[in-house]
Amino acid sequence: MVHELTRLARAYVRRHHAQPDQVAPEAVLVQIFVNTADMIAAILRSYQSAVEIGEAFAAFWRYQLAGLQALLAAG
C-alpha cells in the first residue's frame, strides 16, 4: 500500500512540477504514507462501531487530504 501510494504521488508531482524533488522528497512521501497505514490500523484497533470508525476516518481524511494538497501544490 505504501509503495503504491508513494508511486502515485510521485507520478502526480512529476506531471505537475518541473522540479519534483523540491516539492516532496521521496523519503518524505514514503513516511507520510507509512503514517497513513499506521493511522488506518490505529482507527480499526480503537473503534468498534461503524459510526465511530466512520467518524474517525472522516476526521483523519480531512487532515490528511488537506496536508497532501498543500504539500503537492507547493513549488
Backbone as a printed PyTorch tensor [residue, N CA C, xyz], in Angstrom:
tensor([[[  0.8210,  -1.1820,   0.0000],
         [  0.0000,   0.0000,   0.0000],
         [  0.8720,   1.2560,   0.0000]],

        [[  1.8790,   1.2690,   0.8730],
         [  2.7560,   2.4410,   0.9570],
         [  3.4690,   2.6630,  -0.3690]],

        [[  3.9700,   1.5870,  -0.9470],
         [  4.6830,   1.7030,  -2.2250],
         [  3.7720,   2.2840,  -3.3110]],

        [[  2.5490,   1.7890,  -3.3940],
         [  1.6320,   2.2510,  -4.4430],
         [  1.2210,   3.7070,  -4.2290]],

        [[  0.9290,   4.0920,  -2.9970],
         [  0.5760,   5.4890,  -2.7300],
         [  1.7400,   6.4230,  -3.0500]],

        [[  2.9430,   5.9960,  -2.6940],
         [  4.1310,   6.8030,  -2.9970],
         [  4.3240,   6.9180,  -4.5030]],

        [[  4.1670,   5.8130,  -5.2070],
         [  4.3210,   5.8170,  -6.6690],
         [  3.3210,   6.7760,  -7.3140]],

        [[  2.0770,   6.7150,  -6.8790],
         [  1.0510,   7.6000,  -7.4430],
         [  1.3290,   9.0680,  -7.1280]],

        [[  1.7640,   9.3510,  -5.9210],
         [  2.0790,  10.7340,  -5.5540],
         [  3.2640,  11.2470,  -6.3590]],

        [[  4.3030,  10.4260,  -6.5230],
         [  5.4760,  10.8390,  -7.3120],
         [  5.0720,  11.0990,  -8.7630]],

        [[  4.2310,  10.2510,  -9.3130],
         [  3.7790,  10.4450, -10.6950],
         [  3.0220,  11.7590, -10.8230]],

        [[  2.1740,  12.0630,  -9.8620],
         [  1.4300,  13.3260,  -9.8700],
         [  2.3900,  14.5080,  -9.8250]],

        [[  3.3540,  14.4580,  -8.9260],
         [  4.3120,  15.5620,  -8.7800],
         [  5.1250,  15.7250, -10.0600]],

        [[  5.5690,  14.6230, -10.6580],
         [  6.3450,  14.7100, -11.9080],
         [  5.5280,  15.3350, -13.0340]],

        [[  4.2350,  15.0450, -13.0800],
         [  3.3780,  15.6140, -14.1320],
         [  3.1220,  17.1000, -13.9340]],

        [[  3.1220,  17.5660, -12.7030],
         [  2.6840,  18.9260, -12.4160],
         [  3.7860,  19.8900, -11.9820]],

        [[  5.0070,  19.4140, -11.8160],
         [  6.0840,  20.2830, -11.3400],
         [  7.3730,  20.0000, -12.1020]],

        [[  8.0780,  21.0660, -12.4440],
         [  9.3300,  20.9280, -13.1900],
         [ 10.4260,  20.3000, -12.3320]],

        [[ 10.4250,  20.5740, -11.0330],
         [ 11.4530,  20.0470, -10.1320],
         [ 10.7770,  19.2940,  -8.9760]],

        [[ 10.3630,  18.0670,  -9.2310],
         [  9.5660,  17.3360,  -8.2450],
         [ 10.2460,  17.1210,  -6.9000]],

        [[ 11.5680,  16.9500,  -6.8760],
         [ 12.2410,  16.7150,  -5.5980],
         [ 12.2090,  17.9310,  -4.6910]],

        [[ 12.0080,  19.1100,  -5.2560],
         [ 11.8760,  20.3050,  -4.4300],
         [ 10.4800,  20.4000,  -3.8210]],

        [[  9.5210,  19.7130,  -4.3870],
         [  8.1510,  19.7190,  -3.8670],
         [  8.0260,  18.7230,  -2.7230]],

        [[  8.4510,  17.5060,  -2.9540],
         [  8.3060,  16.4550,  -1.9460],
         [  9.3720,  15.3870,  -2.1630]],

        [[ 10.4190,  15.4010,  -1.3590],
         [ 11.4390,  14.3570,  -1.4800],
         [ 10.8340,  12.9620,  -1.2620]],

        [[ 11.4040,  11.9920,  -1.8950],
         [ 10.9130,  10.6090,  -1.8320],
         [ 10.7350,  10.1300,  -0.3890]],

        [[ 11.7180,  10.3710,   0.4540],
         [ 11.6410,   9.9010,   1.8450],
         [ 10.4640,  10.5240,   2.5900]],

        [[ 10.1420,  11.7620,   2.2740],
         [  9.0100,  12.4300,   2.9200],
         [  7.7070,  11.7550,   2.5020]],

        [[  7.5560,  11.5020,   1.2160],
         [  6.3390,  10.8350,   0.7430],
         [  6.1920,   9.4440,   1.3550]],

        [[  7.2740,   8.6960,   1.3830],
         [  7.2130,   7.3500,   1.9670],
         [  6.7490,   7.4250,   3.4150]],

        [[  7.3390,   8.3280,   4.1910],
         [  6.9740,   8.4240,   5.6040],
         [  5.5260,   8.8690,   5.7910]],

        [[  5.0630,   9.7790,   4.9510],
         [  3.6560,  10.2000,   5.0190],
         [  2.7410,   8.9890,   4.8530]],

        [[  3.0430,   8.1400,   3.8850],
         [  2.1670,   7.0060,   3.6170],
         [  2.3590,   5.8650,   4.6130]],

        [[  3.5460,   5.7330,   5.1970],
         [  3.7300,   4.7960,   6.3170],
         [  2.8260,   5.2260,   7.4700]],

        [[  2.8370,   6.5240,   7.7580],
         [  1.9890,   7.0400,   8.8360],
         [  0.5070,   6.8750,   8.5110]],

        [[  0.1490,   6.9960,   7.2400],
         [ -1.2400,   6.7750,   6.8270],
         [ -1.6680,   5.3420,   7.1380]],

        [[ -0.8330,   4.3880,   6.7750],
         [ -1.1510,   2.9810,   7.0550],
         [ -1.2530,   2.7380,   8.5580]],

        [[ -0.3480,   3.3400,   9.3180],
         [ -0.4010,   3.2040,  10.7780],
         [ -1.6990,   3.7770,  11.3430]],

        [[ -2.1320,   4.9200,  10.8230],
         [ -3.3660,   5.5370,  11.3150],
         [ -4.5820,   4.6880,  10.9720]],

        [[ -4.6130,   4.1270,   9.7780],
         [ -5.7260,   3.2470,   9.4070],
         [ -5.8100,   2.0810,  10.3920]],

        [[ -4.6710,   1.4700,  10.6860],
         [ -4.6500,   0.3600,  11.6460],
         [ -5.0840,   0.8210,  13.0330]],

        [[ -4.6280,   1.9930,  13.4580],
         [ -4.9880,   2.5110,  14.7820],
         [ -6.4870,   2.7710,  14.8920]],

        [[ -7.0700,   3.3210,  13.8470],
         [ -8.5160,   3.5680,  13.8560],
         [ -9.2720,   2.2480,  13.9780]],

        [[ -8.8730,   1.2760,  13.1950],
         [ -9.5720,  -0.0090,  13.2210],
         [ -9.3740,  -0.7430,  14.5480]],

        [[ -8.2250,  -0.5230,  15.1890],
         [ -7.9650,  -1.1120,  16.5030],
         [ -8.7570,  -0.4230,  17.6080]],

        [[ -8.9720,   0.8740,  17.4530],
         [ -9.5070,   1.7010,  18.5380],
         [-11.0190,   1.7750,  18.6000]],

        [[-11.6900,   1.5340,  17.4960],
         [-13.1350,   1.7300,  17.4510],
         [-13.8380,   0.4500,  17.0360]],

        [[-15.0230,   0.2640,  17.5910],
         [-15.7940,  -0.9540,  17.3320],
         [-16.9460,  -0.7210,  16.3570]],

        [[-17.6790,   0.3560,  16.5670],
         [-18.8980,   0.5520,  15.7750],
         [-18.5920,   1.2190,  14.4340]],

        [[-19.4520,   0.9450,  13.4810],
         [-19.3000,   1.5460,  12.1540],
         [-19.3600,   3.0650,  12.2290]],

        [[-20.1990,   3.5860,  13.1080],
         [-20.3240,   5.0410,  13.2490],
         [-19.0160,   5.6360,  13.7610]],

        [[-18.4500,   5.0400,  14.8070],
         [-17.1850,   5.5440,  15.3590],
         [-16.0550,   5.4470,  14.3420]],

        [[-15.9850,   4.3390,  13.6570],
         [-14.9490,   4.1560,  12.6380],
         [-15.1280,   5.1880,  11.5350]],

        [[-16.3540,   5.3880,  11.0920],
         [-16.6280,   6.3830,  10.0490],
         [-16.2420,   7.7850,  10.4750]],

        [[-16.5700,   8.1480,  11.7080],
         [-16.2180,   9.4790,  12.2130],
         [-14.7050,   9.6520,  12.3090]],

        [[-14.0200,   8.6150,  12.7790],
         [-12.5620,   8.6900,  12.8980],
         [-11.9120,   8.8290,  11.5200]],

        [[-12.3740,   8.0370,  10.5550],
         [-11.8240,   8.1500,   9.2010],
         [-12.1290,   9.5070,   8.5840]],

        [[-13.3190,  10.0290,   8.8000],
         [-13.6690,  11.3440,   8.2500],
         [-12.7360,  12.4170,   8.7970]],

        [[-12.4780,  12.3810,  10.0920],
         [-11.5720,  13.3670,  10.6970],
         [-10.1540,  13.2070,  10.1580]],

        [[ -9.6830,  11.9750,  10.0960],
         [ -8.3260,  11.7370,   9.6000],
         [ -8.1810,  12.1760,   8.1500]],

        [[ -9.1350,  11.8280,   7.2980],
         [ -9.0140,  12.1840,   5.8850],
         [ -9.0690,  13.6870,   5.6650]],

        [[ -9.8620,  14.4080,   6.4690],
         [ -9.8570,  15.8790,   6.3520],
         [ -8.4510,  16.4110,   6.5910]],

        [[ -7.8340,  15.9230,   7.6380],
         [ -6.4690,  16.3390,   7.9760],
         [ -5.4820,  15.8940,   6.8960]],

        [[ -5.5330,  14.6170,   6.5470],
         [ -4.5640,  14.0350,   5.6120],
         [ -4.6590,  14.6720,   4.2290]],

        [[ -5.8560,  14.8070,   3.7130],
         [ -6.0160,  15.3390,   2.3600],
         [ -5.6440,  16.8110,   2.2760]],

        [[ -5.9560,  17.5780,   3.3160],
         [ -5.5580,  18.9940,   3.3240],
         [ -4.0400,  19.1150,   3.3210]],

        [[ -3.3780,  18.2940,   4.1030],
         [ -1.9160,  18.3230,   4.1460],
         [ -1.2840,  17.9010,   2.8330]],

        [[ -1.7910,  16.8360,   2.2440],
         [ -1.2600,  16.3920,   0.9490],
         [ -1.5040,  17.4250,  -0.1380]],

        [[ -2.6780,  18.0130,  -0.1300],
         [ -2.9840,  19.0430,  -1.1260],
         [ -2.0070,  20.2070,  -0.9990]],

        [[ -1.7470,  20.6550,   0.2090],
         [ -0.8050,  21.7570,   0.4230],
         [  0.6080,  21.3620,   0.0040]],

        [[  1.0280,  20.1580,   0.3520],
         [  2.3670,  19.6940,   0.0030],
         [  2.5430,  19.5990,  -1.5100]],

        [[  1.5920,  18.9870,  -2.1830],
         [  1.7280,  18.7520,  -3.6210],
         [  1.4810,  20.0030,  -4.4530]],

        [[  0.8420,  20.9990,  -3.8850],
         [  0.6200,  22.2580,  -4.6000],
         [  1.8280,  23.1820,  -4.5010]],

        [[  2.7290,  22.8980,  -3.5940],
         [  3.9140,  23.7460,  -3.4020],
         [  4.8030,  23.6950,  -4.6340]],

        [[  5.5950,  24.6960,  -4.7540],
         [  6.5570,  24.6960,  -5.8450],
         [  6.1750,  25.6800,  -6.8660]]])
